[in-house]
Coordinates of C-alpha atoms in Angstrom, one line a residue:
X959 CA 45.4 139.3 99.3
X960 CA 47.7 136.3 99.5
X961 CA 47.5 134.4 95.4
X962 CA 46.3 131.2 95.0
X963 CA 47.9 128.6 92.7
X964 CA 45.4 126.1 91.5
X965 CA 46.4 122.6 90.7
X966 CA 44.7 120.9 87.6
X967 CA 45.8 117.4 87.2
X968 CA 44.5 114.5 84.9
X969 CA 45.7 112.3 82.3
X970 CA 44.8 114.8 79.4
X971 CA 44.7 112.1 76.9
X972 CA 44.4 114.4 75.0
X973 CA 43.8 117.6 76.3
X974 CA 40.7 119.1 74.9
X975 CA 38.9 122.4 74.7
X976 CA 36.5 121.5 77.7
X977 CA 40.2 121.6 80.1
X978 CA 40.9 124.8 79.1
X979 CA 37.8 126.5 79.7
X980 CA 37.0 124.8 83.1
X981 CA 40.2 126.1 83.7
X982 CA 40.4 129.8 82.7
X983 CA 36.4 130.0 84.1
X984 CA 37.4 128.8 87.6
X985 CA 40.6 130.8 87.3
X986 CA 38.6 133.9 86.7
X987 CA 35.9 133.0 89.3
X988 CA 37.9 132.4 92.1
X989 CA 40.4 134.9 91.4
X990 CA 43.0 132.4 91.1
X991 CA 47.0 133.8 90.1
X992 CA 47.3 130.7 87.7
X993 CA 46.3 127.1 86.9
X994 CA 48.5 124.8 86.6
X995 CA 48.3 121.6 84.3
X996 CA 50.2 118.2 86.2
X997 CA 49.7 115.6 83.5
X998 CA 50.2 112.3 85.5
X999 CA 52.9 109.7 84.7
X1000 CA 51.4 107.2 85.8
X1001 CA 47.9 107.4 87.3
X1002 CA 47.2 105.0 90.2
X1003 CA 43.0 105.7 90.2
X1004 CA 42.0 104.6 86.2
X1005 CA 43.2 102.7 83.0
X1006 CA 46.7 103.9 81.6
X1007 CA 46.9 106.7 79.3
X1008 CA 46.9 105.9 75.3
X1009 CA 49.1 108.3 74.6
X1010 CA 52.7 108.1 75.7
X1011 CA 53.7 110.6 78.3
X1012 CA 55.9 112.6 76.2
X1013 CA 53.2 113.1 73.4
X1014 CA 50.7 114.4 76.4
X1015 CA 52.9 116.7 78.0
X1016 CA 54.0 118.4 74.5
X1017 CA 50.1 118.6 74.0
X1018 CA 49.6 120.1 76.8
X1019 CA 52.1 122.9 76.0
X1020 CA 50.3 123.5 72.5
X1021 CA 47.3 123.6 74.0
X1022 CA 48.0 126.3 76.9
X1023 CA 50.2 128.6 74.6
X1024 CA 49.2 132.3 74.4
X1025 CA 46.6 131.6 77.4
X1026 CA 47.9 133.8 80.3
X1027 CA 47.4 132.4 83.3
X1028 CA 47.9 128.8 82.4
X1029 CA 51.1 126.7 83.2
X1030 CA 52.4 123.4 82.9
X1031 CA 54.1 121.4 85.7
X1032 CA 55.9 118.5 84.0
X1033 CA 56.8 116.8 87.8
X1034 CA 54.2 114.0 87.5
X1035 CA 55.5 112.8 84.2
X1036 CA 59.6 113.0 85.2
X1037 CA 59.0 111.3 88.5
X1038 CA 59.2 107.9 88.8
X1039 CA 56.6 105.5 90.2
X1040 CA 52.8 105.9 90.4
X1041 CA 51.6 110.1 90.0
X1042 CA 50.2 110.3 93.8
X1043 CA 48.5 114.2 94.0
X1044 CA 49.8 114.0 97.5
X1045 CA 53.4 113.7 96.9
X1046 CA 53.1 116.7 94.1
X1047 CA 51.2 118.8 96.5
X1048 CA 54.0 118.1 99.0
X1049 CA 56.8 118.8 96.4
X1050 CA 55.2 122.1 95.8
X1051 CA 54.3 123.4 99.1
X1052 CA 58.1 122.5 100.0
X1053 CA 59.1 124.5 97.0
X1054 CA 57.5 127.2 98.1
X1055 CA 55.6 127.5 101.3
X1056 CA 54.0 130.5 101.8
X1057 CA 52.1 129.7 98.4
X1058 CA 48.7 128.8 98.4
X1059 CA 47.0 125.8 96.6
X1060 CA 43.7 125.0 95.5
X1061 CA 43.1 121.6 94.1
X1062 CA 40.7 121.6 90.9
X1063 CA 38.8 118.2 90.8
X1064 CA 35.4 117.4 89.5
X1065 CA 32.8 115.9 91.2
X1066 CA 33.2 112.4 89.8
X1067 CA 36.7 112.5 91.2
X1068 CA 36.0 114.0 94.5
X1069 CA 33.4 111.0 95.4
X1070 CA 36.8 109.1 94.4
X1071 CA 38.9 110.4 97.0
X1072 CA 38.4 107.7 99.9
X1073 CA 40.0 105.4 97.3
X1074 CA 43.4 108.3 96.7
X1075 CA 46.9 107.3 98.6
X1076 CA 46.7 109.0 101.8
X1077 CA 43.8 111.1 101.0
X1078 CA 43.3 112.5 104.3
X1079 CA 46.4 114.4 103.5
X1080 CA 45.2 116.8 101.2
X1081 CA 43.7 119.0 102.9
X1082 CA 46.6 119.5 105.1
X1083 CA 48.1 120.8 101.4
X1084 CA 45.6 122.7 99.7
X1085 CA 42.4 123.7 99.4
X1086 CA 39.9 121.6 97.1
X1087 CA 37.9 123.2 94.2
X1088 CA 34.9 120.9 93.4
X1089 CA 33.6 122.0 89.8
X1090 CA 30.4 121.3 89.5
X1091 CA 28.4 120.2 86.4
X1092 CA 24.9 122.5 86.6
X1093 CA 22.1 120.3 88.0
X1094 CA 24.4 117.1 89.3
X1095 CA 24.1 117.2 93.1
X1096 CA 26.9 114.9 93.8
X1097 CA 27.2 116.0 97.4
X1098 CA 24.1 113.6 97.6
X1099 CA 26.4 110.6 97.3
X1100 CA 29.2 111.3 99.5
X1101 CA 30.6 108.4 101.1
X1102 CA 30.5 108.6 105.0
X1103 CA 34.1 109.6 105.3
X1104 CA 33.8 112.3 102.9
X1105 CA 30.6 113.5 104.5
X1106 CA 32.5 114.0 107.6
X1107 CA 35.3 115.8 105.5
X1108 CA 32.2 118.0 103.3
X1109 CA 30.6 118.8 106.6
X1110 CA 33.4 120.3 108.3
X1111 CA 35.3 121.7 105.6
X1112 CA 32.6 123.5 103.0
X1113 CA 33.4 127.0 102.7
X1114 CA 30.6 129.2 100.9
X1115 CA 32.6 132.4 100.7
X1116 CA 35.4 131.7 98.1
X1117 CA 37.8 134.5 99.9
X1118 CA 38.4 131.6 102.3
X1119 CA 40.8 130.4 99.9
X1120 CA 43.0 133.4 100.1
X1121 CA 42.5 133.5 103.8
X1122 CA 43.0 130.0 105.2
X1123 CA 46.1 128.6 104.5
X1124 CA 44.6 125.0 103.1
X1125 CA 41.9 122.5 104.4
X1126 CA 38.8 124.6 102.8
X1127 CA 36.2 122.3 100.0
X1128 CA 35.4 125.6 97.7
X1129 CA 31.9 124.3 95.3
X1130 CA 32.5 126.2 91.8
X1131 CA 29.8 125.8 88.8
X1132 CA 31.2 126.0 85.5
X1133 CA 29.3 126.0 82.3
X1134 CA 29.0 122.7 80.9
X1135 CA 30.9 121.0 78.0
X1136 CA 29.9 117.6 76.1
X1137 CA 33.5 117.0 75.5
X1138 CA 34.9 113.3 76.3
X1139 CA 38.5 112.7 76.0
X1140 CA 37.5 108.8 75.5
X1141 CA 34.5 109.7 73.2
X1142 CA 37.7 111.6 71.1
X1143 CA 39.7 108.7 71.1
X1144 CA 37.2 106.7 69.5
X1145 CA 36.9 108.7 66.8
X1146 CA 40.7 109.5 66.1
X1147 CA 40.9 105.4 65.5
X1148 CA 38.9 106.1 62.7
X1149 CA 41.8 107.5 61.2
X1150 CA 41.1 111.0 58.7
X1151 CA 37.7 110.8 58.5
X1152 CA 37.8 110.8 63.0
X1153 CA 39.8 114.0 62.6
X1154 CA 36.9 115.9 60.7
X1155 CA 34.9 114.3 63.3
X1156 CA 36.7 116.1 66.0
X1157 CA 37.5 119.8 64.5
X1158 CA 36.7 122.0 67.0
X1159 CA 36.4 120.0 69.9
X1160 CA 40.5 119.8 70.6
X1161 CA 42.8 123.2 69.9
X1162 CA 43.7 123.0 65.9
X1163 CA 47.7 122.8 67.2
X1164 CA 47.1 119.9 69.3
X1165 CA 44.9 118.2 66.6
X1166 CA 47.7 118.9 63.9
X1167 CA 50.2 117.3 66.6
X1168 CA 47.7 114.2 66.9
X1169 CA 47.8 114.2 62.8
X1170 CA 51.1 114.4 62.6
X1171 CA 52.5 112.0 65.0
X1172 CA 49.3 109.3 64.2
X1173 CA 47.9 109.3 67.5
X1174 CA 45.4 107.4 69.1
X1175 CA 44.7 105.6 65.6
X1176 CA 44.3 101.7 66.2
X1177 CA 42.7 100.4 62.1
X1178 CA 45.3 99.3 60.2
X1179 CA 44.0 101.3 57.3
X1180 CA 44.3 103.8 59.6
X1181 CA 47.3 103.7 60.3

């Protein structure tokens, strides 16, 4: 059976322990050779990061250390000009094009894609993993486009995704996580007493980094 490389991109500002376990559980449902963190440069769909670029990649490689299975691609961050998923999915299947890829989104961002440069495209480069959050039926707000796109495209048997070489929407549940990278931020600003706040909720490197290099802390006393 052909491996599949899934694609996890985002801000990851900062990277919390909700990522990692969407990402090992749809890693281990699907069967998947590896996930791949793509923190974006410069993301054209939402606000800009907090966090300088540099600061969320090395997070990102704290946070995925000793996890087999998980890399990180540091393309998005290097390249200059917005972070289009397109262009990376083209940089990768031109790296390498026998490979498979499966594109990791939530719902949220998949009702999004109309709105994503050249979105159409994507399925001409990988397959699309929709996690969904137990009991939020977003299919039932599918603009028409996408509906068109949903309709055509659902696969129900995951071995599609080894099978097919892209174009398959792939529905995977994960367990739910009240983690909120921006719920996280807000509480870092509060300076030490924010960092308590969070224990647990971030890997203790990447909330030693955050310490250390006085992230995401906006008081003055703070500071």
């Amino acid at each position: 059976m052909t491996a599949v490389l899934g694609i996890f991109g985002g801000t990851f500002d900062p990277i919390h322990c909700g990522h990692l376990e969407l990402a090992r559980e749809v890693r281990a449902a699907l069967n998947l050779a590896a996930v791949r963190f793509i923190p974006a440069g410069d993301p054209p769909h939402r606000a800009a990061p907090v966090a300088p670029a540099m600061h969320r990649l090395a997070m990102v490689e704290l946070a995925i250390a000793g996890h087999p299975g998980l890399q990180v691609d540091t393309r998005e961050i290097e390249r200059r000009g917005r972070s289009y998923t397109v262009e990376t999915l083209e940089e990768l299947c031109a790296e390498e094009p026998a490979r498979i890829l499966a594109l990791i989104v939530g719902g949220d961002a998949f009702l999004g894609f109309p709105g994503w440069h050249r979105w159409r495209e994507l399925f001409e480069l990988a397959h699309v993993i929709v996690v969904a959050r137990p009991g939020v039926a977003f299919e039932l707000a599918l603009p028409p486009e996408l509906a068109a796109e949903w309709a055509a495209r659902l696969r129900t048997d995951a071995s599609a995704l080894a099978t097919e070489r892209a174009g398959g929407i792939i529905v995977q549940p994960i367990t739910a996580h009240a983690i909120a990278a921006s719920a996280i931020r807000a509480e870092l600003a509060r300076g030490a007493e924010g960092i308590g706040a969070v224990r647990g909720l971030l890997p203790a490197a990447v909330l030693a980094y955050i310490d250390r290099n006085q992230l995401y802390r906006s008081r003055p006393d703070a500071a």
